[in-house]
GROMACS .gro file of C-alpha atoms in nm:
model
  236
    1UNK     CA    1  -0.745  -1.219   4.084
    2UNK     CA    2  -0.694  -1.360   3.757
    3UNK     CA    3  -0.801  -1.226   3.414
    4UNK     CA    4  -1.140  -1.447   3.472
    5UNK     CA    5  -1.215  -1.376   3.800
    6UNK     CA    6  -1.104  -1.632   4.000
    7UNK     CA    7  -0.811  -1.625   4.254
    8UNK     CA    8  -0.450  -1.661   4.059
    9UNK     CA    9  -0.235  -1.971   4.121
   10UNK     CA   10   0.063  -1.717   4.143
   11UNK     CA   11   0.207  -1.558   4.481
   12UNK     CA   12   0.166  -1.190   4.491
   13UNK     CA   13   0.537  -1.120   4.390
   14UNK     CA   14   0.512  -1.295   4.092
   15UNK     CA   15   0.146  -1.159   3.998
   16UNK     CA   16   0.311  -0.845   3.965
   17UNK     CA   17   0.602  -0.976   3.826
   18UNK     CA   18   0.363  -1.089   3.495
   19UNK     CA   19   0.225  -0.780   3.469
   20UNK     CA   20   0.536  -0.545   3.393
   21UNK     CA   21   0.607  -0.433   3.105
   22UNK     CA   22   0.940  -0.608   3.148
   23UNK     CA   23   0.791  -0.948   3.148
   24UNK     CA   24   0.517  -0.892   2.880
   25UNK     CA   25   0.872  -0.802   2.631
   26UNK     CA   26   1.012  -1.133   2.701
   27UNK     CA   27   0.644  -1.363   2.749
   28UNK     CA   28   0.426  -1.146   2.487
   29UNK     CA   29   0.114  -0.929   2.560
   30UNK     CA   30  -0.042  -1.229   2.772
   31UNK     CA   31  -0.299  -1.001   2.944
   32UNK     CA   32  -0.436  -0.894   2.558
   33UNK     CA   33  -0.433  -1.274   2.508
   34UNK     CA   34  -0.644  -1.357   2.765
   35UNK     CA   35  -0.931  -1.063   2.671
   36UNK     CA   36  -0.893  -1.233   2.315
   37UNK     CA   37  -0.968  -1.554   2.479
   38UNK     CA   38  -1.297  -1.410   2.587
   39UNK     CA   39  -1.341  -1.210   2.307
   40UNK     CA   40  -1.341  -1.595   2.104
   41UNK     CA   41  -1.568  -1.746   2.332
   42UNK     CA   42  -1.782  -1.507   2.527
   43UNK     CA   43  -2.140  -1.445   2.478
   44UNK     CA   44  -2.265  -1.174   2.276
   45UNK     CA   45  -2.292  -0.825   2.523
   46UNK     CA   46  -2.554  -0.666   2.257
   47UNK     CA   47  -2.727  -0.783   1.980
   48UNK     CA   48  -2.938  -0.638   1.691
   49UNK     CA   49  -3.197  -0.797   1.414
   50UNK     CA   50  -3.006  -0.651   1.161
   51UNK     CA   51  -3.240  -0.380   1.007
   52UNK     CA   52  -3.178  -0.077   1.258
   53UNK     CA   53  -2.992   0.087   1.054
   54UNK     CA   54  -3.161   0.207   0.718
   55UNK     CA   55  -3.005   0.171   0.366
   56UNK     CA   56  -2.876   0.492   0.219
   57UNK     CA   57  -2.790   0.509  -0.154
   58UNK     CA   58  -2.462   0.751  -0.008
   59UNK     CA   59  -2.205   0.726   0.263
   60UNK     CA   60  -2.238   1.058   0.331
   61UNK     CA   61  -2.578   1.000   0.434
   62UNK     CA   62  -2.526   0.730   0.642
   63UNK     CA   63  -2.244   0.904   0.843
   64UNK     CA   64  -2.508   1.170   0.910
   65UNK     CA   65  -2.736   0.891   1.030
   66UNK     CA   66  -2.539   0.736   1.244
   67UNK     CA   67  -2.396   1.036   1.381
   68UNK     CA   68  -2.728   1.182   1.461
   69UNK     CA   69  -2.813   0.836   1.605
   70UNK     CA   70  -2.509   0.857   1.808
   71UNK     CA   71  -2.602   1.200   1.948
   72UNK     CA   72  -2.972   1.134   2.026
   73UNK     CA   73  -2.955   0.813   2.184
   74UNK     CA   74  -2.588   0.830   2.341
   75UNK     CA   75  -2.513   1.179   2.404
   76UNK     CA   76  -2.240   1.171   2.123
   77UNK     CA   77  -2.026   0.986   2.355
   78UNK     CA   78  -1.987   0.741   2.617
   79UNK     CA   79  -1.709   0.642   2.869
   80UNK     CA   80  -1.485   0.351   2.849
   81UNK     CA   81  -1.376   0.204   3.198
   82UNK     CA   82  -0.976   0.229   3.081
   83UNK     CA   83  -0.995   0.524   2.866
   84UNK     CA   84  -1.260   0.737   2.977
   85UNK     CA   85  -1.477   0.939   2.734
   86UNK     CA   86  -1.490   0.855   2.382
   87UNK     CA   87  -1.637   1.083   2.116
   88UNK     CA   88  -1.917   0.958   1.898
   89UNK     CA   89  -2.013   1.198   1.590
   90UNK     CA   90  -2.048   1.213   1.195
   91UNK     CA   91  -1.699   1.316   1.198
   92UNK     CA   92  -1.596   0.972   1.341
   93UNK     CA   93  -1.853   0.757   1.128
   94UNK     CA   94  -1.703   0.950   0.845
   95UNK     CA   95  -1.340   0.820   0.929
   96UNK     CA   96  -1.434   0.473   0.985
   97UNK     CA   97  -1.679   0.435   0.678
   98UNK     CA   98  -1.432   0.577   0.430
   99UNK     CA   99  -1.192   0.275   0.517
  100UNK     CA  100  -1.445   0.071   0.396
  101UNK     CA  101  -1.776  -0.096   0.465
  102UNK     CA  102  -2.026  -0.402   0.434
  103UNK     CA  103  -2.377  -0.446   0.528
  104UNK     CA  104  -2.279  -0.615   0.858
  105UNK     CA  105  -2.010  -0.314   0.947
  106UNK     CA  106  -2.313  -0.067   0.865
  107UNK     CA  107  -2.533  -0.218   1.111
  108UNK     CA  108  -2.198  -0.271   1.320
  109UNK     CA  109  -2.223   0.145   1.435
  110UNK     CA  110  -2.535   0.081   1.588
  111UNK     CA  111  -2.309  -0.114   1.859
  112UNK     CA  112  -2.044   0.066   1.906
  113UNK     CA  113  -2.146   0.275   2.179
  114UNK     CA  114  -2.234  -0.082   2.355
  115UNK     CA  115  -1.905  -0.233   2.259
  116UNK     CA  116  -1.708   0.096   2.400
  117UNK     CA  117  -1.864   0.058   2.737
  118UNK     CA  118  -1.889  -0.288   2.802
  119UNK     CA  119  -1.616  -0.412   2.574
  120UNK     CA  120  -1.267  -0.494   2.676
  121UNK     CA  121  -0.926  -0.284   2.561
  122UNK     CA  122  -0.705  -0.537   2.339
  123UNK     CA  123  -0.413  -0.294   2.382
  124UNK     CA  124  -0.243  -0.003   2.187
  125UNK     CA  125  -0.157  -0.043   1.808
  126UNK     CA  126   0.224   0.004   1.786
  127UNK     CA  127   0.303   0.369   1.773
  128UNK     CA  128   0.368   0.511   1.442
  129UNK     CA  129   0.557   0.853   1.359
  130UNK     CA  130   0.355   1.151   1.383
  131UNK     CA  131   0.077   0.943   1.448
  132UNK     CA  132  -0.183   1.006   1.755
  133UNK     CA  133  -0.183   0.674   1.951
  134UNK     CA  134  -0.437   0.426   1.938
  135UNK     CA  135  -0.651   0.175   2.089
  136UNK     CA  136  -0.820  -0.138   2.011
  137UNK     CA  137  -1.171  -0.212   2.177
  138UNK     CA  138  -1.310  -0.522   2.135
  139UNK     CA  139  -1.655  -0.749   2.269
  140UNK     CA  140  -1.849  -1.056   2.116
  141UNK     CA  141  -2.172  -0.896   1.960
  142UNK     CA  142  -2.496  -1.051   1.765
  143UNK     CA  143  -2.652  -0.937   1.433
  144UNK     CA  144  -2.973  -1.182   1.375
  145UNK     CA  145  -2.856  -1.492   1.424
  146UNK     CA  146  -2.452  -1.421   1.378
  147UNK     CA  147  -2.190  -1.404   1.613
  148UNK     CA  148  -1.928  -1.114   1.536
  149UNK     CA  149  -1.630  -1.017   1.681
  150UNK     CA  150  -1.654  -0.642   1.666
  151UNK     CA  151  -1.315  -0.457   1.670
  152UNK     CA  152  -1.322  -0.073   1.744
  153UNK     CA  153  -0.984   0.099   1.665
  154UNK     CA  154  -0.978   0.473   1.899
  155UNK     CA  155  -0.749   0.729   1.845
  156UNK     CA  156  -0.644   1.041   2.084
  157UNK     CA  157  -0.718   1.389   1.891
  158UNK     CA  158  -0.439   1.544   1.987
  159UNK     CA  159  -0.573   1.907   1.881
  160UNK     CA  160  -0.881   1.813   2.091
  161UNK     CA  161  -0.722   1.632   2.345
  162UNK     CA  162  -1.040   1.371   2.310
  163UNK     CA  163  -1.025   1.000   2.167
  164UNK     CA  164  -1.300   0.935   1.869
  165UNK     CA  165  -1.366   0.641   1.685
  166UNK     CA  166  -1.196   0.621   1.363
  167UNK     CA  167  -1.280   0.237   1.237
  168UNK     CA  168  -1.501  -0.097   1.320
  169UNK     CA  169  -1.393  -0.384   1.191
  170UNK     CA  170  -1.599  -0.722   1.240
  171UNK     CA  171  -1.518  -1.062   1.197
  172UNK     CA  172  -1.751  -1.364   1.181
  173UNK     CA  173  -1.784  -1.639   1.422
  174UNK     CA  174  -1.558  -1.813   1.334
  175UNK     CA  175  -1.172  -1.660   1.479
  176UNK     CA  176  -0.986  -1.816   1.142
  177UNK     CA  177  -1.245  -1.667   0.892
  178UNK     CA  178  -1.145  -1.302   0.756
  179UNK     CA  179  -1.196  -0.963   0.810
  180UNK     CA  180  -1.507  -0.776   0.684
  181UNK     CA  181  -1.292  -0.445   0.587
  182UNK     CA  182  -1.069  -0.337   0.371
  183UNK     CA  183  -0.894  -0.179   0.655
  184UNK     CA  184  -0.830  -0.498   0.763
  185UNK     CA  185  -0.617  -0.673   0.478
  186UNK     CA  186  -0.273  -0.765   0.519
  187UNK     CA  187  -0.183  -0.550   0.178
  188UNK     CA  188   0.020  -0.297   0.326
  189UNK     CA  189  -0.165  -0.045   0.132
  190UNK     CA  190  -0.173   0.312   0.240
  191UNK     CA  191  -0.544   0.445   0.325
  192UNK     CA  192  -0.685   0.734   0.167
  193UNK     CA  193  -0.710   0.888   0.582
  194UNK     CA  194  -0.322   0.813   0.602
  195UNK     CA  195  -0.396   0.514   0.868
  196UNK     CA  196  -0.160   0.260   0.780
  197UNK     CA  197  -0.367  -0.049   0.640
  198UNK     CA  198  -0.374  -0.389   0.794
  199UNK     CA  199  -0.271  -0.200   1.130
  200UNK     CA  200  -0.570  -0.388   1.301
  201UNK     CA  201  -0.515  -0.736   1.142
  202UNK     CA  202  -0.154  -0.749   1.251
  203UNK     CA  203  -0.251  -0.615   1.571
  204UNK     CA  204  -0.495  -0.925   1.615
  205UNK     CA  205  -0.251  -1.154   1.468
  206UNK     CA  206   0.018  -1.086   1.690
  207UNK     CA  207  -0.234  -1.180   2.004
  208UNK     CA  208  -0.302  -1.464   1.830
  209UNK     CA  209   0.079  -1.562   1.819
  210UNK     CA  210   0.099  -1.498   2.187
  211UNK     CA  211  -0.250  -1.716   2.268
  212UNK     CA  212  -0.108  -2.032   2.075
  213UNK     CA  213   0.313  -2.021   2.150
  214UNK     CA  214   0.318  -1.989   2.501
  215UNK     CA  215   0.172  -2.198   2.828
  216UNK     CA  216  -0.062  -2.060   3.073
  217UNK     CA  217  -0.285  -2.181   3.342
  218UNK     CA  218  -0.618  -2.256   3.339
  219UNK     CA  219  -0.710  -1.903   3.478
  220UNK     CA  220  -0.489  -1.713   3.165
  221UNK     CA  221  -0.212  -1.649   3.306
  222UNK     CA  222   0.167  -1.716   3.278
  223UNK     CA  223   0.281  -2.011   3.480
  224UNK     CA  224   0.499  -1.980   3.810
  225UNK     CA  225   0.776  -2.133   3.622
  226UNK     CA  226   0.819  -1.951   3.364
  227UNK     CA  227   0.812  -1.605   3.612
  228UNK     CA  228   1.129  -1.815   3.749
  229UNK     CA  229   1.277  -1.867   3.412
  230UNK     CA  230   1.255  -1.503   3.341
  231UNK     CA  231   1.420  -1.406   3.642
  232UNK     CA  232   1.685  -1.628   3.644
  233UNK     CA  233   1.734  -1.469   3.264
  234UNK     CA  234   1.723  -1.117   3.366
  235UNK     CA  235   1.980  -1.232   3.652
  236UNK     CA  236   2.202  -1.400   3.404
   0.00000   0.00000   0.00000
C-alpha cells in the first residue's frame, strides 16, 4: 500500500527500493513528505473550544496544571504506534513552556496526548552532539473555530531510558503563515534548555523542500522512473 491507503503503482521491488534509506539520501525524506501532505490537508483528529485550560498569572502554575491534567486524565502517558510510550508530566510541560508560549500553545497541551496517539511521526530532527535524539509528532487539530497544525518535538531520556515531551509548536491554517513559538524562529539562537533554536522550523522546512522539488504519483510516492534513474546512478 501506499502512504494513503490505496494500492501503490510501483512493483514490489521497487516499493522497497523507495523506502531505503539509500534512496531517501538521493530522492529526500519522501515518506515525511507525504505525512506533511496530510498533515496540510487532513481534518482536525481533536478539537477544543478554547477555554479548557485556565489562565494562570505564572508558568510555573500552569506546568503544574497541565501536568496534573496529564496525570489524571491520561495516566501521565500514552503510547505512540512508532515509538511506544511517551511520558507526560510537569517536568515535560516545564521544558516545552520555557521555550516559549501563546494563548493558542497553552490550550495546545490539552491535545497533546491526542496528537501523540493518533498523530503521525514527521521523522527524527538531525542528530546533534551529545544530544538525546528526537522526534517530531505531528496531526491537524481544532481550537474554536481554527485549524492548527500542532507539532510535538519528543526526546529519548537517556538516564531514564523513556521519551517525554519537551516542546509544541503550532502553526495556523494556513502552511505559509509562521510559527507560534519562539522555539520556532529561524534565529539560530541558543535556548535557555540548550535545544538548539529553529531545530523544528528547519526540520519542517526541509519537508517542505522535498514536497515541492520532486515528482510523485498521485498516491505520494516516488515515480517508477525515477527508482530506475537511481539505479542506473548507483550502477554508474
Amino acid at each position: 500500500l501506499a502512504p494513503n491507503g490505496n494500492p501503490s503503482n510501483l512493483n514490489e521491488h521497487q516499493w522497497q527500493q523507495v523506502r531505503t534509506p539509500e534512496f531517501k539520501a538521493w530522492f529526500g525524506d519522501w515518506e515525511s513528505a507525504a505525512k506533511l501532505e496530510w498533515l496540510d490537508t487532513g481534518k482536525p483528529i481533536a478539537m477544543m473550544s478554547g477555554d479548557e485550560v485556565p489562565v494562570f498569572p505564572k508558568l510555573k502554575l500552569l506546568a503544574q496544571w497541565v501536568g496534573k491534567y496529564w496525570a489524571d486524565e491520561h495516566g501521565g502517558g500514552v503510547v505512540n504506534p512508532d515509538l511506544g510510550r511517551i511520558v507526560l508530566d510537569e517536568t515535560a510541560a516545564s521544558f516545552s513552556i520555557g521555550h516559549g508560549l501563546s494563548r493558542s500553545k497553552a490550550n495546545a497541551f490539552y491535545l497533546v496526548p491526542k496528537v501523540l496517539e493518533n498523530g503521525v511521526v514527521l521523522g527524527q530532527l538531525p542528530k546533534v552532539a551529545n544530544k538525546p535524539d528526537a522526534y517530531v509528532i505531528a496531526a491537524p487539530v481544532a481550537i474554536g473555530e481554527k485549524t492548527y497544525r500542532e507539532l510535538v518535538e519528543v526526546r529519548i531520556d537517556q538516564n531514564m531510558h523513556r521519551m517525554y515531551v519537551h516542546e509544541v509548536v503550532l502553526r495556523e491554517e494556513s502552511p505559509d503563515s509562521a510559527f507560534n513559538s519562539s522555539a520556532a524562529s529561524s534565529s539560530g539562537k541558543a535556548e535557555p534548555q540548550g535545544a538548539r533554536h529553529g531545530a523544528i522550523w528547519n526540520f519542517m522546512l526541509s519537508l517542505r523542500k522535498v514536497k515541492a522539488s520532486r515528482a510523485v504519483d498521485a498516491n505520494g510516492e516516488p515515480l517508477a522512473s525515477q527508482v530506475d534513474q537511481w539505479e542506473s546512478d548507483q550502477s554508474s
